CSV table of C-alpha atoms in Angstrom, one decimal:
chain,number,residue,atom,x,y,z
A,1,MET,CA,38.9,-9.0,16.0
A,2,ARG,CA,40.9,-11.5,13.6
A,3,ASP,CA,39.0,-13.5,10.8
A,4,ASP,CA,40.6,-17.1,12.8
A,5,GLU,CA,38.6,-15.6,16.1
A,6,ILE,CA,35.5,-14.9,14.1
A,7,ARG,CA,35.2,-18.2,11.7
A,8,ARG,CA,36.0,-20.8,15.3
A,9,GLN,CA,33.5,-18.2,17.6
A,10,LEU,CA,31.2,-19.7,14.5
A,11,THR,CA,31.5,-23.5,14.2
A,12,GLN,CA,31.1,-22.8,17.8
A,13,ALA,CA,28.2,-21.4,17.2
A,14,ASN,CA,26.8,-23.6,14.5
A,15,PRO,CA,27.7,-26.9,16.0
A,16,TRP,CA,24.8,-28.6,13.4
A,17,TRP,CA,27.7,-27.8,11.0
A,18,ARG,CA,30.3,-30.3,11.7
A,19,ALA,CA,26.7,-32.6,11.8
A,20,VAL,CA,26.5,-32.6,7.9
A,21,VAL,CA,30.1,-33.6,7.6
A,22,SER,CA,31.1,-36.7,11.0
A,23,GLY,CA,27.1,-37.5,9.1
A,24,ALA,CA,25.6,-37.4,12.8
A,25,SER,CA,22.5,-36.5,13.7
A,26,PRO,CA,21.8,-31.8,12.8
A,27,THR,CA,19.6,-32.1,15.9
A,28,ALA,CA,22.7,-34.2,18.4
A,29,TRP,CA,24.1,-31.1,19.5
A,30,VAL,CA,20.5,-30.1,21.2
A,31,ASP,CA,21.3,-32.3,24.8
A,32,GLU,CA,24.6,-31.1,25.3
A,33,HIS,CA,23.9,-27.2,24.7
A,34,ARG,CA,23.7,-25.2,27.9
A,35,ALA,CA,20.8,-23.1,26.9
A,36,PHE,CA,18.7,-26.4,26.7
A,37,ARG,CA,20.3,-28.0,29.5
A,38,ASP,CA,19.5,-24.5,31.7
A,39,LEU,CA,15.8,-24.5,29.9
A,40,GLY,CA,15.3,-28.0,31.0
A,41,ARG,CA,16.0,-27.6,34.9
A,42,HIS,CA,12.6,-24.4,34.2
A,43,ASP,CA,10.8,-26.3,31.7
A,44,LEU,CA,6.7,-26.4,32.7
A,45,GLY,CA,6.6,-27.1,28.7
A,46,TYR,CA,6.0,-22.9,27.9
A,47,ARG,CA,7.2,-22.1,23.5
A,48,PRO,CA,7.0,-18.9,22.2
A,49,THR,CA,5.3,-18.7,18.6
A,50,VAL,CA,7.0,-15.6,18.0
A,51,LEU,CA,9.3,-17.3,15.3
A,52,ASP,CA,7.5,-20.1,13.9
A,53,ASP,CA,7.3,-19.1,10.9
A,54,ILE,CA,10.6,-18.9,11.1
A,55,ALA,CA,11.1,-22.7,11.7
A,56,ASP,CA,8.5,-24.2,9.8
A,57,GLY,CA,7.2,-21.6,6.3
A,58,PRO,CA,9.8,-21.4,4.1
A,59,VAL,CA,12.3,-20.7,3.3
A,60,THR,CA,12.2,-17.0,1.9
A,61,ASP,CA,14.1,-13.2,1.2
A,62,GLN,CA,11.9,-12.4,5.0
A,63,LEU,CA,13.5,-9.9,7.6
A,64,VAL,CA,12.2,-10.0,11.1
A,65,VAL,CA,13.7,-7.9,13.4
A,66,LEU,CA,12.7,-9.6,16.7
A,67,SER,CA,12.6,-7.0,20.5
A,68,GLY,CA,11.8,-8.2,24.0
A,69,PRO,CA,13.2,-7.6,27.4
A,70,ARG,CA,16.8,-9.3,28.8
A,71,ARG,CA,15.8,-12.4,30.6
A,72,ILE,CA,12.7,-13.0,29.2
A,73,GLY,CA,14.6,-15.8,26.6
A,74,LYS,CA,15.4,-14.6,23.4
A,75,SER,CA,18.1,-16.8,22.8
A,76,VAL,CA,16.5,-19.7,23.8
A,77,ALA,CA,14.0,-19.0,21.2
A,78,VAL,CA,16.6,-18.5,18.9
A,79,LEU,CA,18.5,-21.7,19.0
A,80,ASP,CA,14.8,-23.6,19.3
A,81,VAL,CA,14.1,-21.8,15.5
A,82,ALA,CA,17.9,-23.8,14.7
A,83,LYS,CA,17.2,-27.0,16.5
A,84,ARG,CA,13.7,-26.7,14.1
A,85,LEU,CA,14.9,-25.4,10.6
A,86,CYS,CA,18.0,-28.6,11.6
A,87,ALA,CA,14.8,-31.5,12.0
A,88,ARG,CA,14.1,-30.5,9.0
A,89,SER,CA,14.0,-32.6,5.5
A,90,ASP,CA,14.4,-29.5,3.0
A,91,ILE,CA,16.9,-28.2,4.7
A,92,ASP,CA,20.2,-28.5,4.8
A,93,PRO,CA,21.9,-27.0,8.5
A,94,ARG,CA,24.4,-25.9,6.4
A,95,GLN,CA,22.3,-23.4,5.2
A,96,VAL,CA,21.3,-22.2,9.0
A,97,ILE,CA,23.9,-19.4,10.5
A,98,HIS,CA,23.7,-18.3,14.4
A,99,ALA,CA,25.4,-15.3,15.3
A,100,PRO,CA,25.4,-14.3,19.0
A,101,CYS,CA,26.9,-10.7,18.2
A,102,ASP,CA,26.3,-9.0,22.2
A,103,ALA,CA,29.4,-7.1,23.3
A,104,MET,CA,30.3,-7.5,19.4
A,105,THR,CA,32.0,-4.6,16.9
A,106,PRO,CA,31.1,-3.3,14.1
A,107,GLN,CA,33.4,-4.6,12.5
A,108,ALA,CA,33.7,-8.2,13.3
A,109,LEU,CA,29.8,-7.9,12.3
A,110,ARG,CA,30.6,-7.2,8.7
A,111,ARG,CA,33.5,-10.0,8.8
A,112,VAL,CA,30.6,-12.7,10.3
A,113,LEU,CA,28.5,-11.8,7.1
A,114,VAL,CA,31.6,-12.5,4.8
A,115,LEU,CA,32.5,-15.3,6.7
A,116,GLY,CA,29.1,-17.1,7.9
A,117,ARG,CA,28.9,-17.4,4.4
A,118,ALA,CA,32.2,-18.2,3.1
A,119,LEU,CA,32.3,-21.5,6.0
A,120,THR,CA,29.2,-22.4,4.8
A,121,ALA,CA,29.1,-22.3,0.8
A,122,SER,CA,29.5,-25.7,0.4
A,123,VAL,CA,26.2,-25.8,0.9
A,124,ASP,CA,25.9,-23.6,-2.5
A,125,GLN,CA,26.8,-26.6,-5.0
A,126,PRO,CA,25.2,-28.0,-7.4
A,127,GLU,CA,22.9,-24.1,-6.5
A,128,PRO,CA,23.2,-21.3,-4.7
A,129,ARG,CA,21.4,-21.7,-1.2
A,130,ARG,CA,18.7,-19.1,0.8
A,131,ARG,CA,20.5,-19.1,4.3
A,132,ILE,CA,18.6,-18.6,7.7
A,133,TRP,CA,20.6,-16.0,9.8
A,134,LEU,CA,20.4,-15.9,13.3
A,135,LEU,CA,22.0,-12.9,14.6
A,136,ASP,CA,21.4,-12.8,18.2
A,137,GLU,CA,21.3,-9.4,20.1
A,138,ILE,CA,22.7,-7.1,17.6
A,139,SER,CA,21.6,-3.8,19.6
A,140,SER,CA,24.2,-4.8,20.9
A,141,VAL,CA,26.6,-3.5,17.9
A,142,SER,CA,27.0,0.6,17.4
A,143,GLY,CA,25.3,0.7,13.9
A,144,TRP,CA,24.4,-2.9,14.0
A,145,SER,CA,20.6,-1.7,11.5
A,146,ALA,CA,23.3,0.3,8.9
A,147,ILE,CA,25.8,-2.3,8.1
A,148,LEU,CA,22.8,-4.8,8.1
A,149,LYS,CA,21.3,-2.3,5.3
A,150,GLY,CA,24.2,-2.2,3.5
A,151,ALA,CA,24.0,-6.2,3.4
A,152,ARG,CA,20.9,-6.1,2.0
A,153,ASP,CA,21.6,-3.8,-0.5
A,154,ASN,CA,24.6,-5.4,-2.0
A,155,THR,CA,24.8,-9.0,-1.5
A,156,ASP,CA,23.6,-12.1,-0.9
A,157,PHE,CA,22.5,-11.0,2.3
A,158,GLY,CA,19.6,-9.9,0.7
A,159,ASP,CA,18.1,-12.6,-0.4
A,160,ASP,CA,18.5,-14.7,2.6
A,161,THR,CA,16.1,-14.9,5.5
A,162,VAL,CA,17.2,-12.9,8.4
A,163,VAL,CA,15.5,-13.0,12.2
A,164,ALA,CA,17.8,-10.4,14.6
A,165,THR,CA,16.8,-9.5,18.0
A,166,GLY,CA,17.6,-7.1,20.7
A,167,SER,CA,17.0,-6.1,24.8
A,168,ARG,CA,16.9,-2.5,23.7
A,169,TRP,CA,17.8,0.5,20.4
A,170,ALA,CA,19.4,2.5,21.0
A,171,ASP,CA,18.5,5.9,20.2
A,172,ASP,CA,19.9,6.7,17.0
A,173,GLU,CA,19.3,3.4,15.5
A,174,ASP,CA,17.3,3.9,12.3
A,175,VAL,CA,15.7,0.6,12.2
A,176,GLU,CA,12.5,1.0,10.5
A,177,GLY,CA,14.6,4.2,8.3
A,178,ASN,CA,17.4,1.7,7.2
A,179,LEU,CA,15.5,-2.0,7.4
A,180,LEU,CA,12.1,-2.0,7.0
A,181,ALA,CA,11.6,0.4,4.6
A,182,GLY,CA,11.5,-2.0,1.2
A,183,ARG,CA,14.1,-4.4,2.7
A,184,ALA,CA,12.8,-6.7,5.2
A,185,GLY,CA,11.4,-9.0,2.7
A,186,HIS,CA,8.1,-10.5,1.5
A,187,GLY,CA,7.3,-11.7,4.5
A,188,THR,CA,4.3,-10.2,7.0
A,189,ARG,CA,5.3,-9.2,10.6
A,190,ARG,CA,8.3,-7.8,10.1
A,191,ARG,CA,8.7,-6.1,14.3
A,192,ARG,CA,7.8,-8.3,16.8
A,193,VAL,CA,8.3,-8.0,20.7
A,194,LEU,CA,8.6,-11.6,22.9
A,195,LEU,CA,6.9,-10.4,26.0
A,196,PRO,CA,6.9,-12.2,29.4
A,197,MET,CA,3.5,-14.9,29.4
A,198,SER,CA,0.4,-13.5,29.3
A,199,PHE,CA,-2.1,-14.5,31.5
A,200,ARG,CA,-3.7,-17.3,29.4
A,201,GLU,CA,0.1,-18.3,28.5
A,202,HIS,CA,0.0,-18.8,32.3
A,203,LEU,CA,-2.5,-20.6,32.2
A,204,ARG,CA,-1.7,-23.2,30.0
A,205,ALA,CA,1.9,-23.8,31.5
A,206,THR,CA,0.5,-24.0,34.9
A,207,ARG,CA,-3.4,-24.9,35.3
A,208,PRO,CA,-3.6,-26.7,31.7
A,209,ASP,CA,-6.8,-28.4,33.4
A,210,LEU,CA,-8.5,-25.3,33.5
A,211,GLY,CA,-10.2,-24.2,30.0
A,212,VAL,CA,-10.2,-20.8,28.4
A,213,PRO,CA,-12.5,-19.1,25.9
A,214,GLU,CA,-12.0,-18.4,22.0
A,215,VAL,CA,-9.9,-15.1,22.1
A,216,ILE,CA,-11.8,-12.4,22.0
A,217,HIS,CA,-11.2,-9.6,19.7
A,218,PRO,CA,-11.0,-5.5,21.7
A,219,GLY,CA,-13.6,-4.5,19.2
A,220,GLU,CA,-16.3,-7.4,19.9
A,221,LEU,CA,-15.8,-7.5,23.8
A,222,GLN,CA,-19.8,-6.3,23.7
A,223,SER,CA,-20.8,-8.3,20.9
A,224,ALA,CA,-23.8,-11.2,22.0
A,225,GLU,CA,-20.1,-13.7,20.9
A,226,ALA,CA,-18.3,-12.4,23.7
A,227,ARG,CA,-22.0,-12.8,26.4
A,228,ARG,CA,-22.3,-16.4,25.2
A,229,ARG,CA,-18.6,-16.9,26.3
A,230,PHE,CA,-18.3,-15.1,29.2
A,231,ALA,CA,-21.1,-16.9,30.2
A,232,THR,CA,-20.4,-20.1,29.8
A,233,PHE,CA,-17.3,-19.9,31.8
A,234,GLU,CA,-18.8,-18.4,34.7
A,235,VAL,CA,-18.7,-21.2,36.0
A,236,LEU,CA,-14.6,-20.5,36.8
A,237,VAL,CA,-14.8,-17.9,38.3
A,238,ASP,CA,-13.3,-18.6,41.8
A,239,ASP,CA,-10.4,-20.6,40.1
A,240,TYR,CA,-9.7,-18.2,37.6
A,241,ASP,CA,-9.8,-16.2,40.7
A,242,LEU,CA,-7.2,-17.6,42.3
A,243,ALA,CA,-4.9,-18.6,39.2
A,244,TRP,CA,-5.7,-14.8,38.4
A,245,GLN,CA,-3.3,-14.0,42.1
A,246,ALA,CA,-0.9,-16.6,41.1
A,247,TYR,CA,-0.4,-15.0,38.4
A,248,LEU,CA,0.0,-11.4,39.7
A,249,THR,CA,2.4,-12.6,42.5
A,250,THR,CA,5.1,-14.6,40.2
A,251,GLY,CA,4.4,-12.7,36.6
A,252,GLY,CA,5.9,-14.0,33.2
A,253,PHE,CA,8.7,-14.5,33.0
A,254,PRO,CA,9.4,-18.8,32.0
A,255,ARG,CA,12.1,-19.2,35.0
A,256,ALA,CA,10.3,-17.2,37.4
A,257,VAL,CA,7.0,-19.4,36.5
A,258,ALA,CA,9.0,-22.3,36.5
A,259,GLU,CA,10.1,-21.5,39.9
A,260,SER,CA,6.9,-20.3,41.4
A,261,ALA,CA,5.5,-24.1,39.9
A,262,ARG,CA,8.4,-26.0,41.4
A,263,LEU,CA,9.5,-23.9,44.8
A,264,GLY,CA,6.8,-21.8,46.0
A,265,ALA,CA,8.0,-18.6,45.0
A,266,VAL,CA,10.3,-17.5,43.3
A,267,THR,CA,14.1,-17.3,44.0
A,268,ASP,CA,16.1,-13.9,45.6
A,269,GLY,CA,18.5,-15.5,42.7
A,270,TYR,CA,16.2,-14.6,39.8
A,271,LEU,CA,15.7,-11.3,41.3
A,272,ALA,CA,18.8,-10.2,41.2
A,273,ASP,CA,19.5,-12.0,37.7
A,274,LEU,CA,15.9,-9.3,37.0
A,275,GLU,CA,17.8,-6.1,38.9
A,276,ALA,CA,21.3,-6.2,37.0
A,277,TRP,CA,19.2,-6.9,33.9
A,278,LEU,CA,17.7,-3.2,35.0
A,279,HIS,CA,20.3,-1.6,36.4
A,280,ARG,CA,22.8,-2.3,32.7
A,281,ASP,CA,20.2,-0.7,30.8
A,282,VAL,CA,18.7,1.7,32.7
A,283,GLU,CA,20.9,3.6,35.6
A,284,PRO,CA,24.4,1.6,35.1
A,285,ALA,CA,26.1,4.8,36.8
A,286,ALA,CA,22.8,5.2,39.8
A,287,GLY,CA,23.7,3.4,43.6
A,288,PRO,CA,22.1,-0.5,44.4
A,289,GLU,CA,19.1,0.7,46.1
A,290,SER,CA,18.1,3.0,42.6
A,291,ILE,CA,16.0,0.5,41.0
A,292,PRO,CA,14.1,-0.6,43.7
A,293,LEU,CA,13.0,2.8,44.5
A,294,LEU,CA,12.5,3.5,40.8
A,295,LEU,CA,10.3,0.3,40.6
A,296,ASP,CA,8.5,1.4,43.7
A,297,MET,CA,7.8,4.6,42.7
A,298,LEU,CA,6.2,3.5,39.6
A,299,SER,CA,4.2,0.2,40.3
A,300,THR,CA,2.7,2.5,43.4
A,301,ARG,CA,1.5,5.5,41.5
A,302,SER,CA,0.7,3.8,38.3
A,303,THR,CA,-3.2,3.7,37.9
A,304,SER,CA,-2.7,8.0,38.4
A,305,PRO,CA,-1.4,10.5,35.5
A,306,LEU,CA,2.4,10.3,36.4
A,307,SER,CA,3.8,13.6,37.2
A,308,VAL,CA,7.7,13.7,36.4
A,309,ASN,CA,8.1,16.6,38.8
A,310,SER,CA,6.8,15.2,42.0
A,311,THR,CA,8.0,12.1,40.8
A,312,ALA,CA,11.4,13.2,40.2
A,313,GLN,CA,11.7,14.7,43.5
A,314,ASP,CA,10.6,12.2,45.6
A,315,LEU,CA,13.1,10.7,44.2
A,316,GLY,CA,15.6,12.4,44.7
A,317,TYR,CA,17.1,13.5,41.4
A,318,GLY,CA,15.9,15.7,38.5
A,319,LYS,CA,13.1,16.1,36.0
A,320,ASP,CA,15.1,15.5,33.0
A,321,VAL,CA,16.8,12.4,34.6
A,322,LEU,CA,14.1,9.6,35.4
A,323,GLY,CA,12.5,11.5,32.1
A,324,LEU,CA,15.7,9.2,30.4
A,325,ARG,CA,15.5,6.6,32.7
A,326,LEU,CA,11.7,6.6,31.9
A,327,ARG,CA,12.3,6.3,27.8
A,328,ARG,CA,15.3,3.7,28.9
A,329,MET,CA,12.8,1.9,31.0
A,330,ILE,CA,10.5,2.4,27.8
A,331,ALA,CA,13.5,0.8,25.2
A,332,SER,CA,13.9,-2.4,27.4
A,333,HIS,CA,10.4,-3.2,27.7
A,334,ALA,CA,10.2,-3.1,31.2
A,335,LEU,CA,7.2,0.3,31.4
A,336,LEU,CA,4.6,1.3,28.7
A,337,ARG,CA,3.7,4.6,28.6
A,338,CYS,CA,0.2,5.3,28.6
A,339,PRO,CA,-1.3,8.5,27.5
A,340,GLN,CA,-4.7,10.6,27.4
A,341,ARG,CA,-6.6,9.8,24.4
A,342,SER,CA,-9.7,12.0,23.3
A,343,ALA,CA,-11.6,10.6,20.1
A,344,GLY,CA,-8.7,8.2,19.7
A,345,ARG,CA,-6.4,10.6,19.7
A,346,LEU,CA,-3.5,12.2,22.2
A,347,VAL,CA,-4.1,14.6,24.0
A,348,PRO,CA,-0.7,17.4,23.7
A,349,ARG,CA,0.6,18.3,26.5
A,350,THR,CA,-0.8,16.1,28.9
A,351,GLN,CA,1.0,13.3,31.5
A,352,ALA,CA,1.2,10.0,31.0
A,353,LYS,CA,0.2,6.3,33.4
A,354,TYR,CA,3.3,4.3,33.3
A,355,TYR,CA,2.4,0.5,33.2
A,356,LEU,CA,5.0,-1.7,35.2
A,357,THR,CA,5.2,-4.4,31.6
A,358,ASP,CA,5.3,-7.6,34.4
A,359,PRO,CA,3.8,-8.0,37.4
A,360,LEU,CA,6.9,-9.5,39.2
A,361,LEU,CA,8.9,-6.1,38.8
A,362,ALA,CA,6.5,-4.5,41.1
A,363,TRP,CA,7.1,-7.3,43.1
A,364,LEU,CA,10.7,-6.9,43.3
A,365,PRO,CA,11.3,-3.5,45.4
A,366,SER,CA,10.0,-5.3,48.2
A,367,ARG,CA,11.9,-8.2,47.8
A,368,ARG,CA,15.2,-6.7,47.4
A,369,ARG,CA,15.0,-4.1,49.7
A,370,ALA,CA,13.7,-4.1,53.0
A,371,GLY,CA,11.5,-1.6,54.4
A,372,LEU,CA,9.1,-0.8,51.0
A,373,ASP,CA,5.6,-2.4,51.0
A,374,ALA,CA,4.5,-5.2,48.8
A,375,PRO,CA,2.3,-4.2,45.7
A,376,ASP,CA,-1.5,-4.3,46.1
A,377,MET,CA,-3.5,-6.4,43.9
A,378,THR,CA,-5.7,-3.5,42.3
A,379,ARG,CA,-2.9,-1.8,40.9
A,380,LEU,CA,-1.4,-5.0,40.0
A,381,THR,CA,-5.1,-5.7,37.9
A,382,GLU,CA,-5.0,-2.3,36.1
A,383,ALA,CA,-1.3,-2.3,34.4
A,384,ALA,CA,-1.6,-6.4,33.5
A,385,ILE,CA,-5.4,-5.7,31.8
A,386,ALA,CA,-3.7,-2.7,30.2
A,387,VAL,CA,-0.3,-4.7,28.9
A,388,THR,CA,-3.4,-7.2,27.7
A,389,LEU,CA,-4.5,-5.0,26.2
A,390,ALA,CA,-1.2,-3.3,24.9
A,391,ARG,CA,0.2,-6.6,23.4
A,392,VAL,CA,-3.7,-7.3,21.6
A,393,ILE,CA,-3.0,-4.0,19.8
A,394,ASP,CA,0.1,-4.7,18.4
A,395,SER,CA,-0.6,-7.8,17.4
A,396,LEU,CA,-3.5,-6.7,15.1
A,397,ASP,CA,-1.2,-3.5,14.2
A,398,GLU,CA,2.1,-4.6,13.8
A,399,GLY,CA,4.6,-2.2,15.3
A,400,ARG,CA,1.8,-0.2,18.0
A,401,TRP,CA,3.8,-0.9,20.6
A,402,LEU,CA,7.2,-0.4,19.9
A,403,HIS,CA,5.8,2.9,18.2
A,404,GLY,CA,3.6,3.8,21.9
A,405,ASP,CA,1.2,3.9,19.8
A,406,THR,CA,-1.3,1.3,22.0
A,407,ILE,CA,-3.0,2.3,24.6
A,408,GLY,CA,-4.6,5.4,26.6
A,409,TYR,CA,-6.7,7.0,29.5
A,410,ALA,CA,-9.8,9.1,29.1
A,411,ARG,CA,-10.7,11.4,31.2
A,412,THR,CA,-14.6,13.6,31.9
A,413,THR,CA,-15.8,16.8,31.9
A,414,SER,CA,-15.6,16.1,36.3
A,415,ASP,CA,-12.2,15.4,35.2
A,416,LYS,CA,-12.1,12.0,36.1
A,417,GLU,CA,-10.3,9.0,33.8
A,418,VAL,CA,-11.3,6.0,32.1
A,419,ASP,CA,-9.2,3.7,32.1
A,420,LEU,CA,-8.8,2.7,28.9
A,421,ALA,CA,-10.0,4.6,26.2
A,422,PRO,CA,-11.8,3.3,22.7
A,423,VAL,CA,-8.9,3.3,20.1
A,424,SER,CA,-9.0,2.3,15.7
A,425,VAL,CA,-7.9,-1.2,15.4
A,426,PRO,CA,-8.2,-3.8,12.4
A,427,SER,CA,-10.6,-6.1,11.9
A,428,ARG,CA,-11.9,-8.2,9.5
A,429,ASP,CA,-14.5,-5.1,9.4
A,430,GLY,CA,-12.4,-2.4,8.5
A,431,ALA,CA,-11.2,-0.1,10.8
A,432,VAL,CA,-13.0,-0.3,14.8
A,433,GLU,CA,-12.7,0.7,18.1
A,434,THR,CA,-12.2,-1.2,21.2
A,435,VAL,CA,-14.5,-1.6,24.0
A,436,PRO,CA,-13.3,1.2,27.0
A,437,ILE,CA,-12.2,-0.8,30.1
A,438,GLU,CA,-12.3,0.9,33.2
A,439,SER,CA,-10.7,-1.9,35.8
A,440,LYS,CA,-12.2,-1.9,39.8
A,441,TRP,CA,-10.8,-5.5,41.5
A,442,VAL,CA,-14.1,-5.3,43.7
A,443,ASP,CA,-16.6,-8.3,44.1
A,444,ARG,CA,-19.6,-6.3,45.1
A,445,GLY,CA,-20.5,-3.1,44.1
A,446,TRP,CA,-20.0,-2.7,40.9
A,447,LYS,CA,-22.3,-0.2,39.4
A,448,SER,CA,-21.1,2.6,41.4
A,449,GLU,CA,-17.6,2.0,40.4
A,450,ALA,CA,-18.8,2.1,37.1
A,451,ARG,CA,-20.5,6.0,37.0
A,452,THR,CA,-17.3,6.8,35.4
A,453,ILE,CA,-17.4,4.8,32.3
A,454,THR,CA,-20.9,5.0,31.9
A,455,GLY,CA,-21.1,8.7,32.1
A,456,LYS,CA,-17.9,8.7,29.5
A,457,TYR,CA,-19.3,6.0,27.2
A,458,GLY,CA,-22.8,4.2,28.5
A,459,ARG,CA,-20.8,1.3,27.4
A,460,GLY,CA,-17.8,-0.7,28.0
A,461,VAL,CA,-16.5,-3.4,31.1
A,462,VAL,CA,-15.3,-2.9,34.0
A,463,ALA,CA,-12.7,-5.5,34.9
A,464,THR,CA,-14.3,-6.8,38.5
A,465,LYS,CA,-12.5,-9.1,41.7
A,466,THR,CA,-15.3,-12.5,40.6
A,467,ILE,CA,-18.1,-10.4,39.9
A,468,LEU,CA,-20.0,-11.3,36.0
A,469,ASP,CA,-22.9,-9.2,35.1
A,470,LEU,CA,-23.8,-9.4,31.3
A,471,ASP,CA,-27.2,-6.8,31.2
A,472,GLY,CA,-27.0,-3.1,30.8
A,473,GLY,CA,-24.6,-1.0,29.0
A,474,VAL,CA,-22.1,-2.0,30.6
A,475,TRP,CA,-20.7,-4.8,31.6
A,476,ALA,CA,-19.0,-6.0,34.8
A,477,VAL,CA,-16.0,-9.8,34.1
A,478,PRO,CA,-14.1,-10.9,36.0
A,479,ALA,CA,-10.6,-9.4,35.3
A,480,PRO,CA,-8.5,-12.6,34.8
A,481,LEU,CA,-11.8,-13.9,32.0
A,482,LEU,CA,-11.3,-10.5,30.0
A,483,ALA,CA,-7.3,-11.4,30.2
A,484,VAL,CA,-7.7,-15.3,28.9
A,485,ALA,CA,-9.9,-13.4,26.5
A,486,LEU,CA,-8.5,-10.7,25.0
A,487,GLN,CA,-5.1,-12.9,24.3
């Protein structure tokens, strides 16, 4: 791209710059922007909070790397930050530089960093001001982290606030070495993940009439305070059960939730969008049926450790091909790996479980291809609880989701499994272990289902359908109540 083309694109992507010149409102562009018009057609009021500190806090030298699946709303979240920044009286709109980077070349990215500052040079009078760079979908640019590293080290870019977003990180992109080792400024939570709505967020958007308990630390799920909070919400167990089934049917992609609320179901068009995302990121050279078949296989086998050999044979391709596709799904935030752990440590050379990160991905196969069965609510419940706990662990200890170091299952001496084994997490009082969790979506006979976790740990929580029993060493807590209490 020539400089004049980059200048034109930057000017178009930053309509608030023109407002300064014309004397118009710096947020007048919002009503005309396509992203916000589209949002208005599918809006239940949900707004992610992952970049609130950038939008509302001081302008520093902080660098944030935000990742998440495609179609989750990262671009809208970035534009929402721009809108909020432009509305602030202490910020000149010319300090805000938004650059959509999808399909950009490395050389074009280098020129964006130069031209973005040059186009906003007037804001540096009478004294220099920091910029806020919003670099959207930068992960599509080969070598982007090294380019930002050079700019952080050698130019005023190193003093600016930077938000870099992406949907899938290439294996050879050294984000941590290039950007987070001494170049991320003085902010906190440098690596962040934007995932589909949690059950708590889903409830607030679709059932605002239902109260929610205060969040409970995963290491305190069996504390006296946790017992009090669970008991308080026993009267809402049936309402929570219905809301949970709705969540397990629609998932947490904001547009899917809005479509379901307005139409009664997620549209085929949006499911096709999700399938296209996965086809692009995971299996670009495979046939059109590949993604539904892969998702169906992963969903139906999610409650047991996955045999990569036999699964690859059943899918009709080699072990190495399946391993690559699993890694790509993890990198695209569609899949969560749950390895075996013992005493908090990984057990080498053992099979892992794999959970789809949103329930809607498990529904996609039956909705997009005839002959595939609808997912099982029991499996969906286990996956949803596992993903919820992994999200909580990452929020407590930055970067663990991206490093694959959140949850794990345990084996007993009789070779049975506990779904979610204790792992070490930080707390106000130092490192503590999470309470072990077993998922059994039952509404009777839970104690027989609890024998494994009782024999292994003598304590823990069994996530049931509607049973709440807070006596003894192992408690029964309805899965939706447990999920909403965790996050």
